[in-house]
């Protein structure tokens, strides 16, 4: 299945899609998911950054510097931040009886971030092109969808359903 089809399937059946992602999991794929989510986050913030630079009447060199700084912080440092968050969440859930591996915990966070990325793009565009109330609703919806996906992904891998005979 393509990545876009997998994202659509995650909205219809998050647990089933997470199980599918675990079955095709490799560390390079997890890193690619994280980089893709962070890159889409960067793209979502570009209209706002361009508007800020335009309103401030920045020199083109300053605008390029702002975009470069945002790129480094979002795309280069973002996956590292996601790795740290995944490790911390895995440690906490392991104390509560979680059974996943470190790699599965990373996959759960990276996959959840990627699944929420279409809404991140909508939220980023609404910040510049829509009233503030629409931006607020879009941002809240994005946060809710991300937390919902991450919670279900973590539940799928950390606390798998036990079959009783």
Short mmCIF file of N, CA, C and O in Angstrom, two decimals, residues 3-71:
data_model
loop_
_atom_site.label_atom_id
_atom_site.label_comp_id
_atom_site.label_asym_id
_atom_site.label_seq_id
_atom_site.Cartn_x
_atom_site.Cartn_y
_atom_site.Cartn_z
N UNK A 3 1.96 5.18 1.00
CA UNK A 3 1.97 5.90 2.28
C UNK A 3 0.68 6.69 2.47
O UNK A 3 0.12 6.71 3.57
N UNK A 4 0.19 7.31 1.41
CA UNK A 4 -1.07 8.06 1.51
C UNK A 4 -2.25 7.14 1.81
O UNK A 4 -3.13 7.49 2.60
N UNK A 5 -2.27 5.97 1.20
CA UNK A 5 -3.34 5.01 1.48
C UNK A 5 -3.24 4.52 2.92
O UNK A 5 -4.26 4.33 3.60
N UNK A 6 -2.02 4.32 3.41
CA UNK A 6 -1.82 3.91 4.81
C UNK A 6 -2.31 4.98 5.77
O UNK A 6 -2.92 4.68 6.81
N UNK A 7 -2.07 6.25 5.45
CA UNK A 7 -2.53 7.35 6.31
C UNK A 7 -4.06 7.36 6.33
O UNK A 7 -4.68 7.50 7.39
N UNK A 8 -4.68 7.20 5.17
CA UNK A 8 -6.14 7.13 5.12
C UNK A 8 -6.68 5.95 5.92
O UNK A 8 -7.68 6.08 6.62
N UNK A 9 -6.00 4.82 5.83
CA UNK A 9 -6.43 3.64 6.58
C UNK A 9 -6.28 3.86 8.08
O UNK A 9 -7.05 3.30 8.88
N UNK A 10 -5.31 4.68 8.49
CA UNK A 10 -5.12 4.95 9.91
C UNK A 10 -6.28 5.74 10.50
O UNK A 10 -6.58 5.61 11.69
N UNK A 11 -6.95 6.53 9.68
CA UNK A 11 -8.12 7.26 10.18
C UNK A 11 -9.33 6.32 10.31
O UNK A 11 -10.18 6.53 11.17
N UNK A 12 -9.40 5.30 9.46
CA UNK A 12 -10.53 4.36 9.51
C UNK A 12 -10.33 3.29 10.58
O UNK A 12 -11.28 2.84 11.19
N UNK A 13 -9.09 2.83 10.76
CA UNK A 13 -8.81 1.78 11.73
C UNK A 13 -7.40 1.92 12.28
O UNK A 13 -6.48 1.26 11.79
N UNK A 14 -7.22 2.79 13.28
CA UNK A 14 -5.87 3.07 13.78
C UNK A 14 -5.14 1.84 14.31
O UNK A 14 -3.94 1.67 14.04
N UNK A 15 -5.82 0.99 15.03
CA UNK A 15 -5.14 -0.19 15.60
C UNK A 15 -4.71 -1.16 14.50
O UNK A 15 -3.60 -1.68 14.52
N UNK A 16 -5.59 -1.38 13.55
CA UNK A 16 -5.27 -2.30 12.45
C UNK A 16 -4.10 -1.75 11.61
O UNK A 16 -3.20 -2.49 11.24
N UNK A 17 -4.11 -0.45 11.37
CA UNK A 17 -3.04 0.15 10.57
C UNK A 17 -1.73 0.15 11.34
O UNK A 17 -0.66 -0.05 10.76
N UNK A 18 -1.78 0.33 12.66
CA UNK A 18 -0.55 0.28 13.45
C UNK A 18 0.03 -1.13 13.41
O UNK A 18 1.25 -1.30 13.31
N UNK A 19 -0.82 -2.13 13.47
CA UNK A 19 -0.34 -3.51 13.36
C UNK A 19 0.31 -3.74 12.00
O UNK A 19 1.34 -4.42 11.91
N UNK A 20 -0.26 -3.16 10.96
CA UNK A 20 0.34 -3.27 9.63
C UNK A 20 1.70 -2.57 9.60
O UNK A 20 2.67 -3.10 9.04
N UNK A 21 1.80 -1.40 10.20
CA UNK A 21 3.07 -0.66 10.23
C UNK A 21 4.14 -1.45 11.00
O UNK A 21 5.31 -1.45 10.61
N UNK A 22 3.75 -2.12 12.06
CA UNK A 22 4.70 -2.94 12.81
C UNK A 22 5.20 -4.08 11.94
O UNK A 22 6.38 -4.44 11.98
N UNK A 23 4.32 -4.64 11.12
CA UNK A 23 4.73 -5.78 10.28
C UNK A 23 5.73 -5.38 9.19
O UNK A 23 6.47 -6.23 8.71
N UNK A 24 5.76 -4.12 8.80
CA UNK A 24 6.71 -3.67 7.77
C UNK A 24 7.77 -2.73 8.36
O UNK A 24 8.46 -2.02 7.64
N UNK A 25 7.92 -2.76 9.67
CA UNK A 25 8.79 -1.84 10.38
C UNK A 25 10.27 -2.15 10.16
O UNK A 25 10.70 -3.29 10.30
N UNK A 26 11.01 -1.12 9.81
CA UNK A 26 12.48 -1.15 9.81
C UNK A 26 12.93 0.20 10.36
O UNK A 26 12.19 1.19 10.29
N UNK A 27 14.14 0.25 10.87
CA UNK A 27 14.62 1.52 11.42
C UNK A 27 14.74 2.62 10.36
O UNK A 27 14.35 3.76 10.63
N UNK A 28 15.22 2.31 9.14
CA UNK A 28 15.23 3.37 8.13
C UNK A 28 13.83 3.89 7.80
O UNK A 28 13.64 5.08 7.56
N UNK A 29 12.83 3.01 7.81
CA UNK A 29 11.45 3.45 7.54
C UNK A 29 10.95 4.35 8.67
O UNK A 29 10.29 5.36 8.41
N UNK A 30 11.27 4.01 9.89
CA UNK A 30 10.84 4.84 11.03
C UNK A 30 11.46 6.23 10.91
O UNK A 30 10.78 7.25 11.09
N UNK A 31 12.74 6.29 10.58
CA UNK A 31 13.41 7.58 10.42
C UNK A 31 12.78 8.36 9.25
O UNK A 31 12.58 9.58 9.35
N UNK A 32 12.46 7.68 8.16
CA UNK A 32 11.82 8.33 7.02
C UNK A 32 10.45 8.89 7.41
O UNK A 32 10.10 10.00 7.01
N UNK A 33 9.69 8.16 8.20
CA UNK A 33 8.40 8.65 8.66
C UNK A 33 8.57 9.92 9.49
O UNK A 33 7.83 10.89 9.34
N UNK A 34 9.57 9.91 10.37
CA UNK A 34 9.84 11.07 11.21
C UNK A 34 10.28 12.27 10.39
O UNK A 34 9.81 13.40 10.59
N UNK A 35 11.20 12.05 9.45
CA UNK A 35 11.66 13.15 8.59
C UNK A 35 10.51 13.70 7.75
O UNK A 35 10.38 14.92 7.57
N UNK A 36 9.67 12.83 7.23
CA UNK A 36 8.55 13.27 6.40
C UNK A 36 7.57 14.10 7.22
O UNK A 36 7.11 15.16 6.77
N UNK A 37 7.25 13.65 8.42
CA UNK A 37 6.35 14.42 9.29
C UNK A 37 6.95 15.78 9.63
O UNK A 37 6.25 16.80 9.60
N UNK A 38 8.23 15.81 9.92
CA UNK A 38 8.89 17.08 10.25
C UNK A 38 8.99 18.00 9.04
O UNK A 38 8.84 19.22 9.17
N UNK A 39 9.23 17.42 7.87
CA UNK A 39 9.28 18.23 6.65
C UNK A 39 7.91 18.84 6.35
O UNK A 39 7.81 20.02 5.98
N UNK A 40 6.85 18.08 6.52
CA UNK A 40 5.51 18.61 6.30
C UNK A 40 5.17 19.68 7.34
O UNK A 40 4.48 20.65 7.02
N UNK A 41 5.66 19.53 8.55
CA UNK A 41 5.48 20.56 9.56
C UNK A 41 6.19 21.84 9.12
O UNK A 41 5.66 22.94 9.27
N UNK A 42 7.40 21.71 8.58
CA UNK A 42 8.14 22.85 8.08
C UNK A 42 7.36 23.54 6.95
O UNK A 42 7.21 24.77 6.95
N UNK A 43 6.85 22.77 6.02
CA UNK A 43 6.09 23.33 4.91
C UNK A 43 4.84 24.05 5.43
O UNK A 43 4.48 25.12 4.92
N UNK A 44 4.22 23.51 6.46
CA UNK A 44 3.01 24.14 7.00
C UNK A 44 3.30 25.50 7.64
O UNK A 44 2.42 26.34 7.71
N UNK A 45 4.52 25.71 8.09
CA UNK A 45 4.87 26.97 8.75
C UNK A 45 5.42 28.01 7.78
O UNK A 45 5.60 29.16 8.16
N UNK A 46 5.68 27.62 6.54
CA UNK A 46 6.26 28.55 5.57
C UNK A 46 5.36 29.73 5.23
O UNK A 46 5.85 30.86 5.17
N UNK A 47 4.05 29.57 5.02
CA UNK A 47 3.22 30.74 4.72
C UNK A 47 3.24 31.79 5.84
O UNK A 47 3.32 32.99 5.58
N UNK A 48 3.20 31.33 7.07
CA UNK A 48 3.23 32.25 8.20
C UNK A 48 4.56 32.99 8.26
O UNK A 48 4.60 34.21 8.48
N UNK A 49 5.64 32.28 8.06
CA UNK A 49 6.96 32.90 8.09
C UNK A 49 7.12 33.91 6.95
O UNK A 49 7.70 34.98 7.14
N UNK A 50 6.60 33.57 5.79
CA UNK A 50 6.65 34.51 4.66
C UNK A 50 5.83 35.76 4.96
O UNK A 50 6.26 36.88 4.63
N UNK A 51 4.67 35.59 5.56
CA UNK A 51 3.84 36.75 5.91
C UNK A 51 4.53 37.63 6.94
O UNK A 51 4.49 38.87 6.83
N UNK A 52 5.16 37.01 7.92
CA UNK A 52 5.89 37.79 8.93
C UNK A 52 7.02 38.59 8.28
O UNK A 52 7.20 39.78 8.56
N UNK A 53 7.76 37.95 7.40
CA UNK A 53 8.85 38.64 6.72
C UNK A 53 8.33 39.77 5.83
O UNK A 53 8.94 40.84 5.75
N UNK A 54 7.20 39.54 5.18
CA UNK A 54 6.63 40.57 4.32
C UNK A 54 6.17 41.77 5.14
O UNK A 54 6.45 42.92 4.79
N UNK A 55 5.47 41.51 6.24
CA UNK A 55 4.97 42.60 7.08
C UNK A 55 6.10 43.37 7.76
O UNK A 55 5.99 44.57 8.00
N UNK A 56 7.19 42.67 8.07
CA UNK A 56 8.34 43.33 8.69
C UNK A 56 9.23 44.01 7.66
O UNK A 56 10.21 44.66 8.03
N UNK A 57 8.88 43.85 6.37
CA UNK A 57 9.66 44.42 5.28
C UNK A 57 11.13 44.01 5.37
O UNK A 57 12.04 44.82 5.26
N UNK A 58 11.32 42.70 5.60
CA UNK A 58 12.67 42.15 5.74
C UNK A 58 13.42 42.17 4.42
O UNK A 58 12.83 42.04 3.35
N UNK A 59 14.70 42.26 4.55
CA UNK A 59 15.61 42.08 3.42
C UNK A 59 15.53 40.61 2.99
O UNK A 59 15.32 39.73 3.84
N UNK A 60 15.68 40.30 1.70
CA UNK A 60 15.61 38.89 1.27
C UNK A 60 16.62 37.99 2.00
O UNK A 60 16.32 36.82 2.25
N UNK A 61 17.77 38.52 2.37
CA UNK A 61 18.75 37.71 3.09
C UNK A 61 18.23 37.34 4.48
O UNK A 61 18.46 36.21 4.95
N UNK A 62 17.55 38.24 5.11
CA UNK A 62 16.98 37.95 6.44
C UNK A 62 15.88 36.91 6.32
O UNK A 62 15.77 36.00 7.14
N UNK A 63 15.06 37.03 5.27
CA UNK A 63 13.99 36.05 5.06
C UNK A 63 14.58 34.66 4.81
O UNK A 63 14.11 33.67 5.37
N UNK A 64 15.62 34.58 4.00
CA UNK A 64 16.28 33.28 3.76
C UNK A 64 16.86 32.72 5.06
O UNK A 64 16.79 31.51 5.31
N UNK A 65 17.41 33.60 5.89
CA UNK A 65 17.97 33.15 7.16
C UNK A 65 16.86 32.60 8.07
O UNK A 65 17.06 31.60 8.76
N UNK A 66 15.71 33.25 8.05
CA UNK A 66 14.58 32.75 8.86
C UNK A 66 14.13 31.37 8.38
O UNK A 66 13.87 30.48 9.18
N UNK A 67 14.04 31.21 7.06
CA UNK A 67 13.64 29.92 6.51
C UNK A 67 14.68 28.84 6.81
O UNK A 67 14.33 27.71 7.11
N UNK A 68 15.96 29.20 6.74
CA UNK A 68 17.01 28.23 7.03
C UNK A 68 16.99 27.83 8.50
O UNK A 68 17.14 26.64 8.82
N UNK A 69 16.77 28.79 9.36
CA UNK A 69 16.70 28.49 10.80
C UNK A 69 15.51 27.58 11.09
O UNK A 69 15.63 26.61 11.85
N UNK A 70 14.38 27.89 10.48
CA UNK A 70 13.20 27.05 10.67
C UNK A 70 13.44 25.65 10.12
O UNK A 70 13.03 24.66 10.73
N UNK A 71 14.13 25.55 8.98
CA UNK A 71 14.42 24.24 8.40
C UNK A 71 15.28 23.40 9.34
O UNK A 71 14.99 22.23 9.59
#
